Amino acid sequence: MSGCNKLTESGRRFFLGRSALAVAGAAAASTVPQASARATPALARVAYPVSRLGNLRDLKVNEPMDISYPDADSTGVLIKLGTPVEGGVGPDGDVVAFSNLCPHKGYPMFYAADDRTLNCPGHYSRFDCEKGGLQVWGHATQNLAQFRLRVDAGGDIHAEGVDELLYGRHSNVLA
């Protein structure tokens, strides 16, 4: 056998031997009952405050209203888009609310009515308000935080939660 073939054969034997060992270990682990497999940890839930943001009659199509949620340090916008969208509430399913702090560096963003995006002036990240705050461009590494909304019988719009991490916080747990 030439030198190259010997290396290939020894590499193949090493690979097959280690693979067999890994398979045997996995099989043994699956047959041994584990205490942690019996206990199912509860998911952490954040108790967000319910906060009135405005009323349906206060909104004009494609004109954002400045809001704060879940506290004064978290600014956002409430928007009536005019067409039903993901996460939209109200009779037309077109009212949404988002944090207006860019998840990349926290710059306050502005709303572009022509394409219904929130845009960061710092590093040019863009977020689609018709698609649940989906990032469509830029440096951000996550989608925009969208506020969960509910509309009551009188048309009042209430925020009840947040679906992403708010900028500048290590968690969405409120102190």
Coordinates of N, CA, C and O in Angstrom, one line a residue:
M1 N 0.8 -1.2 0.0 CA 0.0 0.0 0.0 C 0.9 1.2 0.0 O 1.9 1.3 0.7
S2 N 0.5 2.2 -0.8 CA 1.2 3.5 -0.8 C 0.9 4.3 0.5 O 0.0 4.0 1.2
G3 N 1.7 5.3 0.8 CA 1.6 6.1 2.0 C 0.2 6.8 2.1 O -0.4 6.9 3.1
C4 N -0.3 7.3 0.9 CA -1.5 8.0 0.9 C -2.7 7.0 1.2 O -3.6 7.4 2.0
N5 N -2.7 5.8 0.7 CA -3.7 4.8 0.9 C -3.7 4.4 2.4 O -4.8 4.2 3.0
K6 N -2.5 4.3 3.0 CA -2.5 3.9 4.4 C -3.1 5.0 5.3 O -3.9 4.7 6.2
L7 N -2.9 6.3 4.9 CA -3.5 7.4 5.7 C -5.0 7.4 5.5 O -5.8 7.6 6.5
T8 N -5.5 7.1 4.3 CA -6.9 7.1 4.0 C -7.5 6.0 4.8 O -8.6 6.1 5.4
E9 N -6.9 4.8 4.8 CA -7.5 3.6 5.5 C -7.5 3.8 7.0 O -8.5 3.5 7.7
S10 N -6.4 4.4 7.6 CA -6.4 4.7 9.0 C -7.4 5.7 9.4 O -8.1 5.7 10.4
G11 N -7.6 6.7 8.5 CA -8.6 7.8 8.8 C -10.0 7.2 8.7 O -10.9 7.5 9.6
R12 N -10.3 6.3 7.8 CA -11.6 5.6 7.7 C -11.9 4.8 8.9 O -13.0 4.8 9.5
R13 N -10.8 4.0 9.4 CA -11.0 3.2 10.6 C -11.3 4.1 11.8 O -12.2 3.8 12.6
F14 N -10.6 5.2 11.9 CA -10.8 6.1 13.1 C -12.2 6.6 13.0 O -12.9 6.6 14.0
F15 N -12.7 7.1 11.9 CA -14.0 7.7 11.7 C -15.1 6.6 12.1 O -16.0 6.9 12.8
L16 N -14.9 5.4 11.5 CA -15.9 4.4 11.7 C -15.9 3.9 13.2 O -17.0 3.7 13.8
G17 N -14.8 3.8 13.8 CA -14.7 3.4 15.2 C -15.3 4.5 16.1 O -16.1 4.1 17.0
R18 N -15.1 5.8 15.9 CA -15.7 6.8 16.7 C -17.2 6.9 16.4 O -17.9 7.2 17.3
S19 N -17.6 6.7 15.2 CA -19.0 6.7 14.9 C -19.8 5.6 15.6 O -20.9 5.8 16.2
A20 N -19.2 4.4 15.6 CA -19.8 3.3 16.3 C -19.9 3.6 17.8 O -20.9 3.3 18.5
L21 N -18.9 4.2 18.4 CA -18.9 4.5 19.8 C -20.0 5.6 20.1 O -20.7 5.5 21.1
A22 N -20.1 6.6 19.3 CA -21.1 7.6 19.5 C -22.6 7.0 19.4 O -23.4 7.3 20.2
V23 N -22.8 6.1 18.4 CA -24.1 5.5 18.3 C -24.4 4.6 19.5 O -25.5 4.7 20.1
A24 N -23.4 3.9 20.0 CA -23.6 3.0 21.2 C -23.9 3.9 22.4 O -24.8 3.6 23.2
G25 N -23.2 5.0 22.5 CA -23.5 5.9 23.7 C -24.9 6.5 23.6 O -25.5 6.6 24.6
A26 N -25.3 6.9 22.4 CA -26.6 7.5 22.3 C -27.7 6.5 22.6 O -28.7 6.8 23.2
A27 N -27.5 5.2 22.2 CA -28.5 4.2 22.4 C -28.5 3.9 23.9 O -29.6 3.7 24.5
A28 N -27.4 3.8 24.6 CA -27.4 3.6 26.0 C -28.1 4.7 26.8 O -28.8 4.5 27.7
A29 N -27.8 5.9 26.4 CA -28.4 7.1 27.1 C -29.9 7.1 26.9 O -30.7 7.5 27.8
S30 N -30.4 6.7 25.8 CA -31.9 6.7 25.6 C -32.6 5.6 26.4 O -33.8 5.7 26.6
T31 N -31.9 4.6 26.8 CA -32.6 3.5 27.6 C -32.5 3.7 29.1 O -33.2 3.1 29.8
V32 N -31.7 4.7 29.5 CA -31.5 5.0 30.9 C -32.5 6.0 31.3 O -32.5 7.1 30.8
P33 N -33.4 5.7 32.3 CA -34.4 6.8 32.7 C -33.7 7.9 33.4 O -32.7 7.7 34.2
Q34 N -34.1 9.1 33.0 CA -33.4 10.3 33.6 C -34.5 11.1 34.4 O -35.6 11.3 33.9
A35 N -34.1 11.6 35.5 CA -35.0 12.3 36.4 C -35.4 13.6 35.7 O -36.6 14.0 35.8
S36 N -34.5 14.3 35.0 CA -34.9 15.5 34.3 C -35.9 15.3 33.2 O -36.6 16.3 32.8
A37 N -36.0 14.1 32.6 CA -36.9 13.9 31.6 C -38.4 13.9 32.1 O -39.3 14.1 31.4
R38 N -38.5 13.6 33.4 CA -39.9 13.5 34.0 C -40.4 14.9 34.3 O -41.6 15.1 34.3
A39 N -39.5 15.8 34.7 CA -39.9 17.2 35.1 C -40.0 18.1 33.9 O -39.0 18.2 33.2
T40 N -41.1 18.7 33.6 CA -41.2 19.7 32.5 C -41.2 21.1 33.1 O -42.1 21.4 33.8
P41 N -40.1 21.8 32.8 CA -40.1 23.2 33.4 C -41.1 24.1 32.8 O -41.5 23.9 31.6
A42 N -41.7 24.9 33.6 CA -42.7 25.9 33.1 C -42.0 27.0 32.3 O -40.9 27.4 32.7
L43 N -42.6 27.5 31.3 CA -42.1 28.6 30.6 C -42.2 29.9 31.4 O -43.2 30.1 32.1
A44 N -41.2 30.7 31.3 CA -41.2 32.0 32.0 C -42.2 32.9 31.3 O -42.2 33.0 30.1
R45 N -43.1 33.5 32.0 CA -44.1 34.4 31.5 C -43.9 35.7 32.1 O -43.7 35.9 33.3
V46 N -43.9 36.8 31.3 CA -43.8 38.1 31.8 C -45.2 38.7 32.0 O -46.0 38.6 31.0
A47 N -45.5 39.2 33.1 CA -46.8 39.8 33.4 C -46.8 41.3 33.0 O -46.3 42.1 33.7
Y48 N -47.2 41.6 31.7 CA -47.1 42.9 31.2 C -48.4 43.7 31.7 O -49.4 43.1 31.9
P49 N -48.2 45.0 31.9 CA -49.4 45.8 32.3 C -50.3 45.9 31.1 O -49.9 45.9 30.0
V50 N -51.6 46.1 31.4 CA -52.5 46.4 30.4 C -52.6 47.9 30.4 O -52.8 48.6 31.4
S51 N -52.4 48.5 29.2 CA -52.3 50.0 29.1 C -53.1 50.5 27.9 O -53.0 50.0 26.8
R52 N -53.9 51.5 28.2 CA -54.7 52.1 27.1 C -53.8 53.0 26.3 O -53.1 53.9 26.8
L53 N -53.8 52.8 25.0 CA -52.9 53.5 24.1 C -53.7 54.6 23.3 O -53.1 55.6 23.0
G54 N -54.9 54.4 23.1 CA -55.7 55.4 22.4 C -57.1 54.8 22.0 O -57.5 53.8 22.6
N55 N -57.8 55.4 21.1 CA -59.1 55.0 20.6 C -59.0 54.9 19.1 O -58.3 55.7 18.5
L56 N -59.8 54.0 18.6 CA -59.9 53.8 17.1 C -60.2 55.2 16.4 O -59.6 55.5 15.3
R57 N -61.1 56.0 17.0 CA -61.5 57.2 16.4 C -60.3 58.3 16.3 O -60.4 59.2 15.6
D58 N -59.3 58.1 17.1 CA -58.1 59.0 17.2 C -57.1 58.7 16.0 O -56.3 59.5 15.8
L59 N -57.3 57.6 15.4 CA -56.3 57.1 14.4 C -56.7 57.5 13.0 O -57.9 57.4 12.6
K60 N -55.8 57.9 12.2 CA -56.0 58.2 10.7 C -55.1 57.2 10.0 O -54.0 56.9 10.4
V61 N -55.6 56.7 8.9 CA -54.9 55.7 8.1 C -53.5 56.2 7.7 O -53.4 57.4 7.2
N62 N -52.5 55.4 8.0 CA -51.1 55.6 7.6 C -50.5 56.8 8.3 O -49.5 57.3 7.8
E63 N -51.0 57.2 9.5 CA -50.4 58.3 10.3 C -50.1 57.8 11.7 O -51.0 57.5 12.4
P64 N -48.8 57.6 12.0 CA -48.5 57.0 13.3 C -48.8 57.9 14.5 O -48.7 59.1 14.3
M65 N -49.2 57.3 15.6 CA -49.5 58.0 16.8 C -48.4 57.6 17.8 O -48.1 56.4 18.0
D66 N -47.7 58.6 18.4 CA -46.7 58.3 19.4 C -47.3 57.7 20.7 O -48.3 58.2 21.2
I67 N -46.7 56.6 21.2 CA -47.1 56.0 22.4 C -45.9 55.6 23.3 O -44.8 55.7 22.8
S68 N -46.2 55.1 24.5 CA -45.2 54.5 25.3 C -45.8 53.2 25.9 O -46.9 53.2 26.4
Y69 N -45.0 52.1 25.8 CA -45.5 50.8 26.4 C -44.3 49.9 26.5 O -43.4 49.9 25.6
P70 N -44.1 49.1 27.5 CA -44.9 48.9 28.7 C -44.7 50.0 29.8 O -45.3 50.0 30.8
D71 N -43.7 50.9 29.6 CA -43.5 51.9 30.5 C -43.0 53.2 29.8 O -42.9 53.2 28.5
A72 N -42.8 54.3 30.5 CA -42.4 55.5 29.8 C -41.1 55.5 29.1 O -40.8 56.3 28.2
D73 N -40.2 54.5 29.5 CA -38.9 54.4 28.8 C -38.9 53.7 27.5 O -37.9 53.5 26.8
S74 N -40.1 53.1 27.2 CA -40.2 52.4 25.9 C -41.2 53.0 25.0 O -42.4 52.9 25.1
T75 N -40.6 53.8 24.1 CA -41.5 54.6 23.1 C -41.9 53.7 21.9 O -41.2 52.7 21.6
G76 N -43.0 54.1 21.3 CA -43.4 53.3 20.2 C -44.4 54.1 19.3 O -44.6 55.3 19.5
V77 N -45.0 53.4 18.4 CA -46.0 54.0 17.5 C -47.2 53.1 17.3 O -47.1 51.9 17.3
L78 N -48.4 53.7 17.2 CA -49.6 53.0 17.0 C -50.1 53.4 15.6 O -50.1 54.7 15.3
I79 N -50.3 52.5 14.7 CA -50.6 52.8 13.3 C -51.8 52.1 12.8 O -52.0 50.9 13.0
K80 N -52.7 52.8 12.1 CA -53.8 52.2 11.4 C -53.4 52.1 9.9 O -53.2 53.2 9.3
L81 N -53.1 50.9 9.4 CA -52.5 50.7 8.1 C -53.5 50.8 7.0 O -53.1 51.0 5.8
G82 N -54.8 50.5 7.2 CA -55.8 50.6 6.2 C -56.0 49.3 5.5 O -57.0 49.2 4.7
T83 N -55.2 48.2 5.7 CA -55.5 46.9 5.2 C -55.2 45.9 6.3 O -54.3 46.1 7.2
P84 N -55.9 44.7 6.3 CA -55.7 43.7 7.4 C -54.2 43.2 7.3 O -53.7 43.0 6.2
V85 N -53.6 43.1 8.5 CA -52.2 42.7 8.6 C -52.0 41.7 9.7 O -52.8 41.6 10.6
E86 N -50.8 41.1 9.7 CA -50.4 40.1 10.8 C -50.4 40.9 12.1 O -49.8 41.9 12.3
G87 N -51.1 40.4 13.1 CA -51.2 41.0 14.5 C -52.0 42.2 14.5 O -52.1 42.9 15.6
G88 N -52.8 42.5 13.5 CA -53.6 43.7 13.4 C -54.9 43.4 14.2 O -55.4 42.3 14.3
V89 N -55.4 44.5 14.9 CA -56.7 44.4 15.6 C -57.6 45.5 15.1 O -57.3 46.2 14.2
G90 N -58.8 45.5 15.7 CA -59.8 46.4 15.3 C -60.8 45.8 14.3 O -60.5 44.7 13.8
P91 N -61.8 46.5 13.9 CA -62.8 45.9 13.0 C -62.2 45.6 11.6 O -62.7 44.6 11.0
D92 N -61.2 46.3 11.2 CA -60.6 46.0 9.9 C -59.3 45.2 10.0 O -58.6 44.9 9.0
G93 N -58.9 44.8 11.3 CA -57.6 44.1 11.5 C -56.4 44.8 11.0 O -55.4 44.1 10.6
D94 N -56.4 46.1 11.1 CA -55.3 46.9 10.5 C -54.6 47.8 11.5 O -53.7 48.6 11.1
V95 N -54.9 47.7 12.8 CA -54.2 48.5 13.8 C -53.1 47.7 14.4 O -53.3 46.6 15.0
V96 N -51.9 48.3 14.4 CA -50.7 47.6 15.0 C -49.9 48.6 15.8 O -50.1 49.8 15.6
A97 N -49.1 48.1 16.7 CA -48.2 49.0 17.4 C -46.8 48.3 17.6 O -46.7 47.1 17.7
F98 N -45.8 49.2 17.5 CA -44.4 48.7 17.5 C -43.6 49.6 18.4 O -43.9 50.8 18.5
S99 N -42.5 49.0 18.9 CA -41.5 49.9 19.5 C -40.9 50.7 18.4 O -40.7 50.2 17.3
N100 N -40.5 51.9 18.7 CA -39.8 52.7 17.6 C -38.3 52.8 17.9 O -37.7 53.7 17.4
L101 N -37.8 52.0 18.8 CA -36.4 52.0 19.1 C -35.7 50.9 18.3 O -36.1 49.7 18.5
C102 N -34.8 51.2 17.5 CA -34.2 50.2 16.6 C -33.5 49.1 17.5 O -32.7 49.5 18.4
P103 N -33.7 47.8 17.3 CA -33.1 46.8 18.1 C -31.6 46.7 17.9 O -31.0 46.0 18.7
H104 N -31.0 47.4 16.9 CA -29.6 47.3 16.7 C -28.9 48.2 17.7 O -28.0 47.8 18.5
K105 N -29.2 49.5 17.7 CA -28.5 50.5 18.6 C -29.4 51.4 19.4 O -29.0 52.3 20.0
G106 N -30.7 51.2 19.2 CA -31.7 52.0 20.0 C -32.0 53.4 19.4 O -32.6 54.2 20.1
Y107 N -31.6 53.7 18.2 CA -32.0 54.9 17.6 C -33.5 55.0 17.5 O -34.2 54.1 17.1
P108 N -34.1 56.2 17.7 CA -35.5 56.4 17.5 C -35.8 56.3 15.9 O -35.1 57.0 15.2
M109 N -36.8 55.6 15.5 CA -37.0 55.4 14.1 C -38.2 56.3 13.6 O -39.0 56.7 14.4
F110 N -38.3 56.4 12.3 CA -39.3 57.2 11.7 C -40.1 56.3 10.8 O -39.6 55.3 10.3
Y111 N -41.4 56.7 10.7 CA -42.3 55.9 9.8 C -42.3 56.5 8.4 O -42.5 57.7 8.2
A112 N -42.2 55.6 7.4 CA -42.3 55.9 6.0 C -43.6 55.4 5.5 O -43.8 54.2 5.3
A113 N -44.6 56.4 5.3 CA -45.9 56.0 4.9 C -46.0 55.4 3.5 O -46.8 54.5 3.2
D114 N -45.1 55.7 2.6 CA -45.1 55.2 1.2 C -44.9 53.7 1.1 O -45.6 53.0 0.3
D115 N -44.1 53.1 2.0 CA -43.9 51.7 2.0 C -44.2 51.0 3.3 O -43.9 49.8 3.5
R116 N -44.8 51.8 4.2 CA -45.2 51.3 5.6 C -44.1 50.6 6.3 O -44.3 49.5 6.8
T117 N -43.0 51.3 6.4 CA -41.8 50.7 7.2 C -41.4 51.7 8.3 O -41.7 52.9 8.2
L118 N -40.8 51.1 9.3 CA -40.1 52.0 10.3 C -38.7 51.9 10.0 O -38.1 50.8 9.7
N119 N -38.0 53.1 9.9 CA -36.7 53.2 9.4 C -35.7 53.8 10.4 O -36.1 54.8 11.1
C120 N -34.5 53.2 10.6 CA -33.5 53.7 11.5 C -32.6 54.7 10.8 O -32.0 54.3 9.8
P121 N -32.4 55.9 11.3 CA -31.5 56.9 10.7 C -30.0 56.6 11.1 O -29.1 57.1 10.4
G122 N -29.8 55.7 12.0 CA -28.4 55.4 12.4 C -27.7 54.5 11.5 O -26.6 54.9 11.0
H123 N -28.2 53.3 11.3 CA -27.5 52.4 10.4 C -28.4 51.8 9.3 O -28.2 50.8 8.8
Y124 N -29.5 52.5 9.1 CA -30.4 52.2 8.0 C -31.2 50.9 8.0 O -31.6 50.4 7.0
S125 N -31.4 50.4 9.2 CA -32.3 49.2 9.3 C -33.7 49.6 9.0 O -34.1 50.7 9.3
R126 N -34.5 48.7 8.3 CA -35.8 48.9 7.9 C -36.7 47.8 8.4 O -36.3 46.6 8.3
F127 N -37.9 48.1 8.8 CA -38.8 47.1 9.4 C -40.2 47.2 8.8 O -40.8 48.3 8.7
D128 N -40.8 46.1 8.3 CA -42.0 46.1 7.6 C -43.2 46.0 8.6 O -43.4 45.0 9.2
C129 N -44.0 47.1 8.6 CA -45.1 47.1 9.6 C -46.3 46.2 9.1 O -47.1 45.9 10.0
E130 N -46.3 45.9 7.9 CA -47.4 45.0 7.4 C -47.1 43.6 7.6 O -47.9 42.7 7.4
K131 N -45.8 43.3 8.0 CA -45.4 41.9 8.2 C -44.9 41.7 9.6 O -43.9 41.0 9.8
G132 N -45.6 42.3 10.6 CA -45.2 42.0 12.0 C -43.9 42.6 12.4 O -43.3 42.1 13.4
G133 N -43.4 43.6 11.8 CA -42.1 44.2 12.2 C -40.9 43.5 11.6 O -39.8 43.6 12.1
L134 N -41.1 42.7 10.6 CA -40.0 41.9 9.9 C -38.9 42.8 9.5 O -39.2 43.8 8.8
Q135 N -37.7 42.5 9.8 CA -36.6 43.3 9.3 C -36.4 43.0 7.8 O -36.3 41.9 7.4
V136 N -36.3 44.1 7.0 CA -36.1 43.9 5.6 C -34.8 44.5 5.1 O -34.4 44.2 4.0
W137 N -34.1 45.2 6.0 CA -32.8 45.7 5.6 C -32.0 46.2 6.8 O -32.6 46.6 7.8
G138 N -30.7 46.1 6.8 CA -29.9 46.8 7.7 C -29.1 45.9 8.7 O -29.1 44.7 8.6
H139 N -28.6 46.5 9.7 CA -27.7 45.9 10.7 C -28.3 45.2 11.9 O -27.7 44.5 12.6
A140 N -29.6 45.5 12.1 CA -30.3 44.8 13.2 C -30.2 43.3 13.1 O -30.2 42.8 12.0
T141 N -30.3 42.6 14.2 CA -30.2 41.2 14.2 C -31.5 40.5 14.7 O -31.5 39.3 14.9
Q142 N -32.5 41.3 14.9 CA -33.8 40.8 15.2 C -34.9 41.7 14.6 O -34.7 42.8 14.2
N143 N -36.1 41.1 14.6 CA -37.2 41.9 14.1 C -37.6 42.9 15.2 O -37.2 42.9 16.3
L144 N -38.5 43.8 14.8 CA -38.9 44.9 15.6 C -39.9 44.4 16.6 O -40.8 43.5 16.3
A145 N -39.8 44.8 17.9 CA -40.8 44.4 18.9 C -42.2 45.0 18.6 O -42.4 46.2 18.4
Q146 N -43.1 44.0 18.5 CA -44.5 44.4 18.2 C -45.3 44.3 19.5 O -45.1 43.3 20.3
F147 N -46.2 45.2 19.8 CA -47.0 45.2 21.0 C -48.3 44.4 20.7 O -48.9 44.6 19.7
R148 N -48.7 43.5 21.6 CA -49.9 42.8 21.5 C -51.1 43.7 21.9 O -51.0 44.3 23.0
L149 N -52.1 43.8 21.0 CA -53.2 44.7 21.2 C -54.5 44.1 21.4 O -54.7 42.9 20.9
R150 N -55.4 44.8 22.0 CA -56.8 44.4 22.1 C -57.7 45.6 22.0 O -57.3 46.7 22.5
V151 N -58.8 45.5 21.3 CA -59.8 46.6 21.2 C -61.0 46.3 22.0 O -61.6 45.2 21.7
D152 N -61.5 47.2 22.8 CA -62.7 46.9 23.6 C -63.9 47.4 22.8 O -63.8 48.0 21.8
A153 N -65.1 47.2 23.4 CA -66.4 47.5 22.8 C -66.5 49.0 22.5 O -67.1 49.5 21.5
G154 N -65.8 49.9 23.3 CA -65.9 51.3 23.1 C -64.8 51.8 22.1 O -64.7 53.0 21.9
G155 N -64.0 50.9 21.5 CA -63.0 51.3 20.6 C -61.7 51.7 21.2 O -60.7 52.1 20.5
D156 N -61.5 51.5 22.5 CA -60.3 51.8 23.2 C -59.3 50.7 22.8 O -59.6 49.5 22.8
I157 N -58.0 51.1 22.5 CA -57.0 50.2 22.1 C -56.1 50.0 23.3 O -55.5 50.9 23.9
H158 N -55.9 48.7 23.7 CA -55.1 48.4 24.9 C -53.9 47.5 24.5 O -54.1 46.6 23.7
A159 N -52.8 47.8 25.0 CA -51.6 47.0 24.8 C -51.5 46.0 26.0 O -51.8 46.4 27.1
E160 N -51.2 44.7 25.7 CA -51.2 43.7 26.7 C -49.9 42.8 26.7 O -49.8 41.9 27.5
G161 N -48.9 43.2 25.9 CA -47.7 42.4 25.9 C -46.8 42.8 24.7 O -47.1 43.6 23.9
V162 N -45.6 42.2 24.7 CA -44.6 42.5 23.7 C -44.1 41.1 23.2 O -43.9 40.2 23.9
D163 N -43.8 41.1 21.8 CA -43.4 39.8 21.3 C -41.9 39.6 21.1 O -41.4 38.5 20.7
E164 N -41.1 40.7 21.2 CA -39.6 40.6 21.0 C -39.0 41.3 22.2 O -39.6 42.1 22.9
L165 N -37.7 41.2 22.3 CA -37.0 41.9 23.3 C -36.9 43.4 23.0 O -36.6 43.8 21.9
L166 N -37.2 44.2 24.0 CA -37.1 45.7 23.8 C -35.7 46.2 23.9 O -34.9 45.7 24.7
Y167 N -35.3 47.1 23.0 CA -34.0 47.6 23.0 C -33.5 48.1 24.4 O -34.3 48.8 25.1
G168 N -32.3 47.8 24.7 CA -31.7 48.3 26.0 C -32.0 47.5 27.2 O -31.6 47.9 28.3
R169 N -32.7 46.4 27.0 CA -33.1 45.6 28.2 C -32.5 44.2 28.0 O -32.5 43.6 26.9
H170 N -32.1 43.6 29.1 CA -31.6 42.2 29.1 C -32.7 41.2 29.1 O -32.5 40.1 28.7
S171 N -33.9 41.7 29.5 CA -35.1 40.8 29.4 C -36.2 41.8 29.4 O -36.1 43.0 29.6
N172 N -37.4 41.2 29.1 CA -38.6 42.1 29.1 C -39.3 42.1 30.4 O -40.4 42.5 30.6
V173 N -38.6 41.6 31.5 CA -39.2 41.6 32.8 C -39.2 43.0 33.3 O -38.2 43.7 33.2
L174 N -40.3 43.4 33.8 CA -40.5 44.7 34.3 C -40.2 44.8 35.8 O -40.6 43.9 36.5
A175 N -39.5 45.8 36.2 CA -39.2 45.9 37.6 C -40.2 46.8 38.3 O -40.9 47.5 37.8

